[in-house]
Every structure is written in C-alpha cells, then in structure tokens.
PDB file of C-alpha atoms in Angstrom:
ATOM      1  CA  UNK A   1      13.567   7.262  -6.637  1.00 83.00           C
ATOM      2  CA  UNK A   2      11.020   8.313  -4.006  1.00 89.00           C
ATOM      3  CA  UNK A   3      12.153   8.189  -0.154  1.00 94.00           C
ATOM      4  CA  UNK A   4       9.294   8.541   2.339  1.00 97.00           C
ATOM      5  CA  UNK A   5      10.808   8.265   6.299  1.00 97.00           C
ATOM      6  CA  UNK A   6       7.841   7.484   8.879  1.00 98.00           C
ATOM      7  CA  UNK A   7       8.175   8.831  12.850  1.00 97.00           C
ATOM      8  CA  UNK A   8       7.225   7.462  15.373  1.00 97.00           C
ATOM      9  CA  UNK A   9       7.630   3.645  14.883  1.00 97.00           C
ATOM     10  CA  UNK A  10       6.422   3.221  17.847  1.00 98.00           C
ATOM     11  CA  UNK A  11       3.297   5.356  19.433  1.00 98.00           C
ATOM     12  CA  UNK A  12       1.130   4.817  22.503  1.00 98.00           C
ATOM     13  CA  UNK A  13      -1.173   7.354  23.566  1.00 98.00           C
ATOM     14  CA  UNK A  14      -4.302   7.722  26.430  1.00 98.00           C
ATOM     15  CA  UNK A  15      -8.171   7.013  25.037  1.00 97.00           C
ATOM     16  CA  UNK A  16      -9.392  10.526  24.583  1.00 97.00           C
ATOM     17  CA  UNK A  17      -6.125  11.828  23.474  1.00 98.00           C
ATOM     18  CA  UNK A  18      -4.084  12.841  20.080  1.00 98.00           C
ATOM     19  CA  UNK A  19      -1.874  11.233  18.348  1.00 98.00           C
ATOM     20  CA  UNK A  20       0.363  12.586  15.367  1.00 98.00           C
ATOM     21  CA  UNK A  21       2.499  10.782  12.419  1.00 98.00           C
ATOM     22  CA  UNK A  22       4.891  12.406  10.846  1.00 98.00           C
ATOM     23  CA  UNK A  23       6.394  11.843   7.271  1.00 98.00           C
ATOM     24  CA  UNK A  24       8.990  12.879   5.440  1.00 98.00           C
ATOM     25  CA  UNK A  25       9.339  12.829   1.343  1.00 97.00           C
ATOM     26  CA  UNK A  26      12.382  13.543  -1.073  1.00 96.00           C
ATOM     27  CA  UNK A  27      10.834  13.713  -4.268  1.00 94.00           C
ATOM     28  CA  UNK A  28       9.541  16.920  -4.851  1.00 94.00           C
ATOM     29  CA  UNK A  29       7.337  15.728  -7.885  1.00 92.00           C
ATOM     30  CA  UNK A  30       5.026  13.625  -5.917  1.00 93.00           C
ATOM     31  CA  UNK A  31       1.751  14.766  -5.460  1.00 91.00           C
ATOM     32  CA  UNK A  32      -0.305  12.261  -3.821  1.00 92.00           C
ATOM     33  CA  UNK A  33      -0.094  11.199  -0.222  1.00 95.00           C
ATOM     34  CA  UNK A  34      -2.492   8.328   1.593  1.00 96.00           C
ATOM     35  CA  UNK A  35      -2.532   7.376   4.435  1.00 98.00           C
ATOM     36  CA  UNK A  36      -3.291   3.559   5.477  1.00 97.00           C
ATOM     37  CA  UNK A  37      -4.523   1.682   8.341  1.00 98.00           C
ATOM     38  CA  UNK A  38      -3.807  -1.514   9.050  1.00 97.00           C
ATOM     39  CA  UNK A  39      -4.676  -4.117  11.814  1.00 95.00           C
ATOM     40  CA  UNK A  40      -3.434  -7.356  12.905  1.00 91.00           C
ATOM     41  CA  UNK A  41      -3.523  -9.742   9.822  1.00 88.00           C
ATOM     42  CA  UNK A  42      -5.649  -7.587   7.892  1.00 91.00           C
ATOM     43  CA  UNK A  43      -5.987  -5.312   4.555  1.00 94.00           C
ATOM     44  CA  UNK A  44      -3.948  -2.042   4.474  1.00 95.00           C
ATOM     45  CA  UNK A  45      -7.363   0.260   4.551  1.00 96.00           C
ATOM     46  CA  UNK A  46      -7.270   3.673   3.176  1.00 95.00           C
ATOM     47  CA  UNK A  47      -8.147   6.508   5.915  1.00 97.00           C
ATOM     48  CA  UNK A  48      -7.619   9.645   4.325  1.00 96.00           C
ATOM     49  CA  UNK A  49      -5.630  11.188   1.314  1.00 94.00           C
ATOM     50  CA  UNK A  50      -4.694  14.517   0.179  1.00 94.00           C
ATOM     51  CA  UNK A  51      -3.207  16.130  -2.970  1.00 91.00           C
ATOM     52  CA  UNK A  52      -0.926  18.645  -3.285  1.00 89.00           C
ATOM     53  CA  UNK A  53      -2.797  21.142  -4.701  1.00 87.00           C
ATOM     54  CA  UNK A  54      -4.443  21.478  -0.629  1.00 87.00           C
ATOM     55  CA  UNK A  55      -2.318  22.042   2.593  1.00 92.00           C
ATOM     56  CA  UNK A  56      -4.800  20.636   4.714  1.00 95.00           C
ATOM     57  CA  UNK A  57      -7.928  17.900   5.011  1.00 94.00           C
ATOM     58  CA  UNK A  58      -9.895  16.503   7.626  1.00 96.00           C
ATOM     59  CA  UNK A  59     -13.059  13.898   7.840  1.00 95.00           C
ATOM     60  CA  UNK A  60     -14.472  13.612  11.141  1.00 96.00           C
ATOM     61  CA  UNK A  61     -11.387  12.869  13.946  1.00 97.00           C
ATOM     62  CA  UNK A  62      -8.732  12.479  11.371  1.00 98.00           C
ATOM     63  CA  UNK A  63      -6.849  15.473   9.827  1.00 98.00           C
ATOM     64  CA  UNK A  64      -3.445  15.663   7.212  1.00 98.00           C
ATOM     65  CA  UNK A  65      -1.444  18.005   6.930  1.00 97.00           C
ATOM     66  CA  UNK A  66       0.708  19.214   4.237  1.00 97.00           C
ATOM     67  CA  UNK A  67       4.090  21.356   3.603  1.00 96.00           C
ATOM     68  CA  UNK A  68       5.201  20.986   0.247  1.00 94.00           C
ATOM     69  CA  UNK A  69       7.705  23.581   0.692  1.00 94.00           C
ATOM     70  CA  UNK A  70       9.410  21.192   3.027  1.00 95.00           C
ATOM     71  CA  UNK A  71       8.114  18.325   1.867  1.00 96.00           C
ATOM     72  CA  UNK A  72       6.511  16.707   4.694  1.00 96.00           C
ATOM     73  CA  UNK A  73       2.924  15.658   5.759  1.00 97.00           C
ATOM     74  CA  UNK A  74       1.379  14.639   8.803  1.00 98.00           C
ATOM     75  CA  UNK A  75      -1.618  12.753  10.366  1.00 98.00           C
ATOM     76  CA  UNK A  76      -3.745  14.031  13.143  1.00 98.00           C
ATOM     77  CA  UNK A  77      -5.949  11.510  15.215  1.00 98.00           C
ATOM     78  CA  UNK A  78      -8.192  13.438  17.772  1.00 98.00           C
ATOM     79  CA  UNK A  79     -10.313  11.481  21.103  1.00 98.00           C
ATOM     80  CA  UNK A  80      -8.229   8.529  20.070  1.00 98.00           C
ATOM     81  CA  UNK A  81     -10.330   5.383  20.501  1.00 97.00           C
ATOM     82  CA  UNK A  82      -9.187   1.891  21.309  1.00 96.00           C
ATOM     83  CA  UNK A  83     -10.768   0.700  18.024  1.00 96.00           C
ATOM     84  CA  UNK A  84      -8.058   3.000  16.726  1.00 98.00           C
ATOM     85  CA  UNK A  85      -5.189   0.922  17.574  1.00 98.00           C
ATOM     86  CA  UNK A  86      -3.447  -0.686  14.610  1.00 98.00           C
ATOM     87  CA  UNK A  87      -0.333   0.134  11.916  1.00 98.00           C
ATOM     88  CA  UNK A  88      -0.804   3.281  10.221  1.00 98.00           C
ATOM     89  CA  UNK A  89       1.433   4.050   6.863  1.00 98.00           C
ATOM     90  CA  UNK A  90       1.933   6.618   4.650  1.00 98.00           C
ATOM     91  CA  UNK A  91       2.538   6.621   1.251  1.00 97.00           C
ATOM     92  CA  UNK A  92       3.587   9.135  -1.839  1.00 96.00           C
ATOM     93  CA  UNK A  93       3.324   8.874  -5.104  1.00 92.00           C
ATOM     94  CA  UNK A  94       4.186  11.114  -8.337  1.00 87.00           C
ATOM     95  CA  UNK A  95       2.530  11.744 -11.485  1.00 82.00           C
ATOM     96  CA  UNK A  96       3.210   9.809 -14.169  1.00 76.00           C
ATOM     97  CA  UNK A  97       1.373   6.617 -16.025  1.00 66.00           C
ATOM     98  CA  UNK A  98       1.863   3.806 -13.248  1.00 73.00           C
ATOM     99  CA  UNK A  99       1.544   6.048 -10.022  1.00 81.00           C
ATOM    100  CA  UNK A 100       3.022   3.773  -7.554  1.00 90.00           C
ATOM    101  CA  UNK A 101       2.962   4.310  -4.156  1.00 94.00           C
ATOM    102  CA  UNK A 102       6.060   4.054  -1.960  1.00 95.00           C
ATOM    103  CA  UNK A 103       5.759   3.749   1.153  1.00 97.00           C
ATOM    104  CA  UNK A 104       6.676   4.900   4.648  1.00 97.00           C
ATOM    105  CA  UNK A 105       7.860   2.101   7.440  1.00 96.00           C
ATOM    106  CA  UNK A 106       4.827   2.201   9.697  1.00 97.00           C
ATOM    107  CA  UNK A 107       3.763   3.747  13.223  1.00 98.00           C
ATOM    108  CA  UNK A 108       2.443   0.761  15.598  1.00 98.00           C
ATOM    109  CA  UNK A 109      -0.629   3.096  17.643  1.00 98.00           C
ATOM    110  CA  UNK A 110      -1.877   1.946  20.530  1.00 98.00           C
ATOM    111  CA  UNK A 111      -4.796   3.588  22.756  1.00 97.00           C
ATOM    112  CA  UNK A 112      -4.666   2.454  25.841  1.00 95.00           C
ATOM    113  CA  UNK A 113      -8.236   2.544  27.490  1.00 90.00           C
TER     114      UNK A 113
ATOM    115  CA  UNK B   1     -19.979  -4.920  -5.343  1.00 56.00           C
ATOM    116  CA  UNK B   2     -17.192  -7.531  -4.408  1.00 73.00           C
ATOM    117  CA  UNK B   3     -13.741  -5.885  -3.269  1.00 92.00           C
ATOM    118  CA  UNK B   4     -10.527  -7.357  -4.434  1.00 96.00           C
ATOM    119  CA  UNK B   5     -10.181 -10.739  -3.540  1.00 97.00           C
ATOM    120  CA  UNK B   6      -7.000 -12.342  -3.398  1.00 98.00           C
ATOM    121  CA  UNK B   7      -6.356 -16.658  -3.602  1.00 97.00           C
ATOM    122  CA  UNK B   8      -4.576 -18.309  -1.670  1.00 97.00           C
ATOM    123  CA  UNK B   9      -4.725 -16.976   2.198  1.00 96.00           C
ATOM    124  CA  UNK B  10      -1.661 -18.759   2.970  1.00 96.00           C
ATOM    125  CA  UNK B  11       1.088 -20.791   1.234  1.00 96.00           C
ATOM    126  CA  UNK B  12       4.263 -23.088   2.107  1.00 98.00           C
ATOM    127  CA  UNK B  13       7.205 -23.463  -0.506  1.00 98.00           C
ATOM    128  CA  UNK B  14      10.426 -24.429  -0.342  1.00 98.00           C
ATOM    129  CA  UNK B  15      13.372 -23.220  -1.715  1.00 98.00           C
ATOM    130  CA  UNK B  16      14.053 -22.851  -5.431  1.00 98.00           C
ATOM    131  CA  UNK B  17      10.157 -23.940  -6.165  1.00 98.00           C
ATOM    132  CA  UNK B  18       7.727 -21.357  -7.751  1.00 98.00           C
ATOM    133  CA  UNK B  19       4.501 -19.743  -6.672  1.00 98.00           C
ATOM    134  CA  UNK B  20       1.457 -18.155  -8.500  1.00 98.00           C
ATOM    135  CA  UNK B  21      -0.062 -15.894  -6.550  1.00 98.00           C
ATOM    136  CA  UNK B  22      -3.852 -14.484  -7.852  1.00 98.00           C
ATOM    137  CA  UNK B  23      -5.743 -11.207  -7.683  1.00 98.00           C
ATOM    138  CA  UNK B  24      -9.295 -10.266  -8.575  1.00 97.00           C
ATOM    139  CA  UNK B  25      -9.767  -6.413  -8.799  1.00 96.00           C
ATOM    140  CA  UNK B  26     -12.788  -4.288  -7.615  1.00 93.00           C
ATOM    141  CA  UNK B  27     -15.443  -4.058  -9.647  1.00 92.00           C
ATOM    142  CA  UNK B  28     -15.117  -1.066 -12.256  1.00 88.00           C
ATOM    143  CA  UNK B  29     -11.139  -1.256 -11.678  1.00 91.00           C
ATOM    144  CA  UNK B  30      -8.617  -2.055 -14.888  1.00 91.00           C
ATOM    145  CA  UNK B  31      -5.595  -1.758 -12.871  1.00 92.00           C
ATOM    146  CA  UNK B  32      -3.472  -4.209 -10.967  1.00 95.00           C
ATOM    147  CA  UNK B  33      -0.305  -3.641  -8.750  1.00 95.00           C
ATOM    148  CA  UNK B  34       1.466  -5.684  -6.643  1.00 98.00           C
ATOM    149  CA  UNK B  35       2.842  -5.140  -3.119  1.00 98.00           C
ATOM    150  CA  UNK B  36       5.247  -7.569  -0.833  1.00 98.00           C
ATOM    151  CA  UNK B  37       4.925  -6.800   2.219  1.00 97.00           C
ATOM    152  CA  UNK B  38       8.093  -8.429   4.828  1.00 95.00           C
ATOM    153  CA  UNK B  39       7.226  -8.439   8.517  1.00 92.00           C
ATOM    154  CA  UNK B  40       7.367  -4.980  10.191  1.00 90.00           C
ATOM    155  CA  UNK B  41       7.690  -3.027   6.894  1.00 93.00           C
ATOM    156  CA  UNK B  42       6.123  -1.312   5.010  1.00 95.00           C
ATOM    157  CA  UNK B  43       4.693  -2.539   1.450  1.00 97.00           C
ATOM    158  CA  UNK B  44       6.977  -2.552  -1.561  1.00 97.00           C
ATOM    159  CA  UNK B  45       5.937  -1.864  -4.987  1.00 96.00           C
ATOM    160  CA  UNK B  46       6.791  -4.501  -7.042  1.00 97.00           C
ATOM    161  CA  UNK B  47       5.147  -3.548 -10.549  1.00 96.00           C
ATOM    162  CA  UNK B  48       1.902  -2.859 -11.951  1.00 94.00           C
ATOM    163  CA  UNK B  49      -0.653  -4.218 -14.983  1.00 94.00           C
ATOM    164  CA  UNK B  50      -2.823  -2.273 -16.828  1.00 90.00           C
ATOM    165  CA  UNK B  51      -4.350  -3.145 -20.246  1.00 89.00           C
ATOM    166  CA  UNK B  52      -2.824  -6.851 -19.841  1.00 93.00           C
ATOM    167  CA  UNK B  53       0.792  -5.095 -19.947  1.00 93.00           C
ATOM    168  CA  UNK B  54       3.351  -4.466 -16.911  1.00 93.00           C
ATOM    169  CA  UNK B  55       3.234  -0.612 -17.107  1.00 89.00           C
ATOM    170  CA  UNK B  56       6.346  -0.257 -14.655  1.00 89.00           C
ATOM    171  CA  UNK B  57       8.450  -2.313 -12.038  1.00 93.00           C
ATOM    172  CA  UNK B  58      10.276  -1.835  -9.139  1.00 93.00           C
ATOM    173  CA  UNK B  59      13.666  -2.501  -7.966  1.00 94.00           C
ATOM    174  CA  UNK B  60      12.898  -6.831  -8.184  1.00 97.00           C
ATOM    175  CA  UNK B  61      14.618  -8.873  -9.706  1.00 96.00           C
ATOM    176  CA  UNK B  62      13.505 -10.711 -12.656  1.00 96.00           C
ATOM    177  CA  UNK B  63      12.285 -14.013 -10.764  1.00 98.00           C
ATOM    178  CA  UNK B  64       9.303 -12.021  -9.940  1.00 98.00           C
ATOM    179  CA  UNK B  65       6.718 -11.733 -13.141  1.00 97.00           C
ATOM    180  CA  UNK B  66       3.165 -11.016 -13.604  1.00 97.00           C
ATOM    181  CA  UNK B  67       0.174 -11.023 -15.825  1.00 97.00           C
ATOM    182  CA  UNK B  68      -3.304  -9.542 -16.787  1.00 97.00           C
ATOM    183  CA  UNK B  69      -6.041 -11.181 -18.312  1.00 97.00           C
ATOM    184  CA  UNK B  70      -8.547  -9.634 -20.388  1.00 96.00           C
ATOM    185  CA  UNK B  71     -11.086  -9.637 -17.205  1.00 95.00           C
ATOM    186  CA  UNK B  72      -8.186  -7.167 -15.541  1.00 95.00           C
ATOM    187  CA  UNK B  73      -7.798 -10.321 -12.992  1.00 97.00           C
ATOM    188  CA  UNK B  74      -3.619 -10.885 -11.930  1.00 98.00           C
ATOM    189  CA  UNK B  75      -1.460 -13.238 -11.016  1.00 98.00           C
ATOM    190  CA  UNK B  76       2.012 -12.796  -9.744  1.00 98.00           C
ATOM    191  CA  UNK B  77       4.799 -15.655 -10.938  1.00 98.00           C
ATOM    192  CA  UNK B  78       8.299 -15.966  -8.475  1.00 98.00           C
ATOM    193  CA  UNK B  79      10.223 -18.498  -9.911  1.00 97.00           C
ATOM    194  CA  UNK B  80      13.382 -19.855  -7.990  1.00 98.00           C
ATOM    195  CA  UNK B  81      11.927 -19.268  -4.121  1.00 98.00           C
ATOM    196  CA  UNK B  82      14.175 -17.839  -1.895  1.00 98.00           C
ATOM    197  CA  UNK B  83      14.073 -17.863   1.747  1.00 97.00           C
ATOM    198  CA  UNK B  84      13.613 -14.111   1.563  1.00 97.00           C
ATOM    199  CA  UNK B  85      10.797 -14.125  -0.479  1.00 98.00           C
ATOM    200  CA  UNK B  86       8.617 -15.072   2.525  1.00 98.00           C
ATOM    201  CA  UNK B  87       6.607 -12.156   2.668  1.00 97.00           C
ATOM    202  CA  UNK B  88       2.928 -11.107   2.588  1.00 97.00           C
ATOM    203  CA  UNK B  89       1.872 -10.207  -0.799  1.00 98.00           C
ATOM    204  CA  UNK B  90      -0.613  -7.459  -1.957  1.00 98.00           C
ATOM    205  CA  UNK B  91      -2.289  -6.921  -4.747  1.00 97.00           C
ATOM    206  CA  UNK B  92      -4.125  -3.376  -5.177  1.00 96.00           C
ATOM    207  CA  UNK B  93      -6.664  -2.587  -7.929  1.00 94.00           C
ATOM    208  CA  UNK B  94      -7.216   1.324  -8.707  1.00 90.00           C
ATOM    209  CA  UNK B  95      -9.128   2.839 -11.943  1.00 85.00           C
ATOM    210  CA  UNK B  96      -6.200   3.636 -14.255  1.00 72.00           C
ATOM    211  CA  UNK B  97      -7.260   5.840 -16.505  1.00 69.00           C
ATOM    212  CA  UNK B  98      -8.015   9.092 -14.998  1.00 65.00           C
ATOM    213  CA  UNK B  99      -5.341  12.093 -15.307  1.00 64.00           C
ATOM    214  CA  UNK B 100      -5.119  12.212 -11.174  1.00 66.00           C
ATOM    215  CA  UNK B 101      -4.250   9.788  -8.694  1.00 67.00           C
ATOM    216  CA  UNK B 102      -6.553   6.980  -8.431  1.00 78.00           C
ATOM    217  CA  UNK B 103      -6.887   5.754  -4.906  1.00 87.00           C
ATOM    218  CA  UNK B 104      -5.679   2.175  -4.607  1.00 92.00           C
ATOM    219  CA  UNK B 105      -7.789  -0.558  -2.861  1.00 94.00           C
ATOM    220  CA  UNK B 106      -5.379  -3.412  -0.959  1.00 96.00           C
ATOM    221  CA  UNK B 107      -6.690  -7.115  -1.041  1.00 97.00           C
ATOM    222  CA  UNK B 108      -6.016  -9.423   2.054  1.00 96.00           C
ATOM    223  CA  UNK B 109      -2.760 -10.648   0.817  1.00 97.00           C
ATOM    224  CA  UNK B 110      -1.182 -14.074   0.439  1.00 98.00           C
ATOM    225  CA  UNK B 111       1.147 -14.914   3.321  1.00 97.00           C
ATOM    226  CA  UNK B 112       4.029 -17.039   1.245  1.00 98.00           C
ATOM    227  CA  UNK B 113       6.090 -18.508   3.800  1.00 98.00           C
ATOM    228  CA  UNK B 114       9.435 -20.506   2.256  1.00 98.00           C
ATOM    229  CA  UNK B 115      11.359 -22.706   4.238  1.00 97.00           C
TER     230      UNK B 115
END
C-alpha cells in the first residue's frame, strides 16, 4: 500500500520567515495530495491541495509543490505568522472508488514572534 | 450549512467494553470515512461508507465496524476495547460520486480514552 514519509517533525522558524515541508510518496498511482492543518485539540483543516495533473499551486502565502517523477511534494509557507503555528500533514491518495487518504506523520510549526 | 459534527467530545471505557462512536456529514456529502488518530501521529484510515455499504477498509482488525444510514449519518462500532484503542477518532465526509478526488472535510473527533 501507499507510504507517505513527512520531514521535518519538528520545525521552528522567525515571524516573517519561510517555512518548508517536505513529503515523500511510494505509490506512483496516487494522484491527489492535501495538505492539513491542525491546532491544539482541533479539526485537521484542509489548506491547500493539488493534483497531479499540475506541478505547482499557490493561494495567497501558501504554495505546493510537485515532482511526480520523483514522487515527492512540498509545502511553502511565506511571512510566517504566529497564527500559523500548529501540526501540518500531508496526505496522498490514488484513484480508485474509496480514495482514502494516507497520511504523512506530521511537522509541529512554530513561529516564534 | 452545518459542517460535520461528530457525538461524543470525549469518552472513558475500559477494557474489553464497546464504544459507538457517531458522525453527521456536511450537508450535500454521501460519503463517510473514518480516521483514528493516536497521539503524535498522523490519522489512519480505517474504512469508508458510501451508499450505506463499507466501500473499503484498512489494515484493522475486525473489532472495528461501521455503518450508514439512509441520511448518510455514521457510526463507528469497536467491540472488545483495548488499551490501544485510545485514540482520537475522525470521521470525514466528502461527495463520493465524482470521477476526481473529492476533498474530505474532518469533524472534531471523539477522544476515546480506555483504561
């Protein structure tokens, strides 16, 4: 089955700088990949997806990347925020009927003002 | 337009009891999947209704089970608690008929604790 490996587990960056996740997938099939956000006793809220049928996609500060080739995506925070501090995931999924997501292990962020 | 709502917040069990867990999906969505969650991880797919059927499981054994009801509500069923099964449990409701990836929409979770 699908294998998704998350890096950093661990991330702290400065208010007004970047911060990049990076994950890792081994089936080649899948073709979706989300990315969640998720604070302190709360929801796992989607941020930003993309499809593998685009390499890259962006909505305001936050950017993905993606190299199907060697299957790995990333996400891009820019003027990191405090508000941006949380547990960020990444998922992939495959086509097929049930399209269930797997996964990665999580990046704790924290912006430190 | 209510998101998905998940009952109870929190629950205490002890070992070998069972649990029902319940999930109400966002409006306009027919599809239910379920999530545990352990401490520090990240979610686990543990199988997923659609049309009142389980359309595919993950690697759990069979103590976990689930249903759909003809309102596309869920419930989750462990039977035979085990001290492992503490865990916070999602439930995510997506549209599940379209031919691409339908984006999934997490509910709070119920924190099962089992001592």
């Amino acid at each position: 089955g699908e294998n998704v490996e998350q890096h950093p587990s661990t991330l702290s960056v400065q208010e007004g700088d970047s911060a990049v996740i990076k994950c890792t997938y081994s089936d080649s099939a899948s073709n979706y990949f989300p990315w969640y956000k998720q604070e302190l006793g709360k929801r796992p809220q989607l941020i930003i997806d993309i499809r593998s049928n685009v390499g890259e996609k962006k909505d305001q500060r936050i950017a993905v990347t993606l190299n199907k080739t060697a299957k790995h995506f990333s996400l891009h925070i820019t003027e990191t925020q405090p508000e941006d501090s949380a547990v960020y995931f990444c998922a992939a999924s495959r086509p097929g009927s049930a399209r269930q997501l797997t996964f990665g292990s999580g990046t704790q962020l924290t912006v430190l003002p | 337009d209510a998101g998905v709502t998940q009952s109870p917040t929190h629950l205490i069990k002890t070992r070998g009891q069972q649990v029902t867990l319940r999930c109400s999906p966002k409006s306009g969505h027919d599809t239910v999947s379920w999530y545990q969650q352990a401490l520090g991880q990240g979610p686990q797919f543990i199988f997923q209704y659609y049309e009142e059927e389980e359309r595919q499981r993950g690697n759990f054994p069979d103590r976990f089970s689930g249903h759909q009801f003809p309102n596309y509500s869920s419930e989750l069923n462990v039977n035979a608690l085990l001290l492992g099964d503490s865990a916070l449990y999602l439930c995510a409701s997506s549209w599940g008929q379209g031919v691409i990836q339908e984006t999934q929409y997490f509910g709070p979770g119920t924190r099962l604790l089992v001592l």
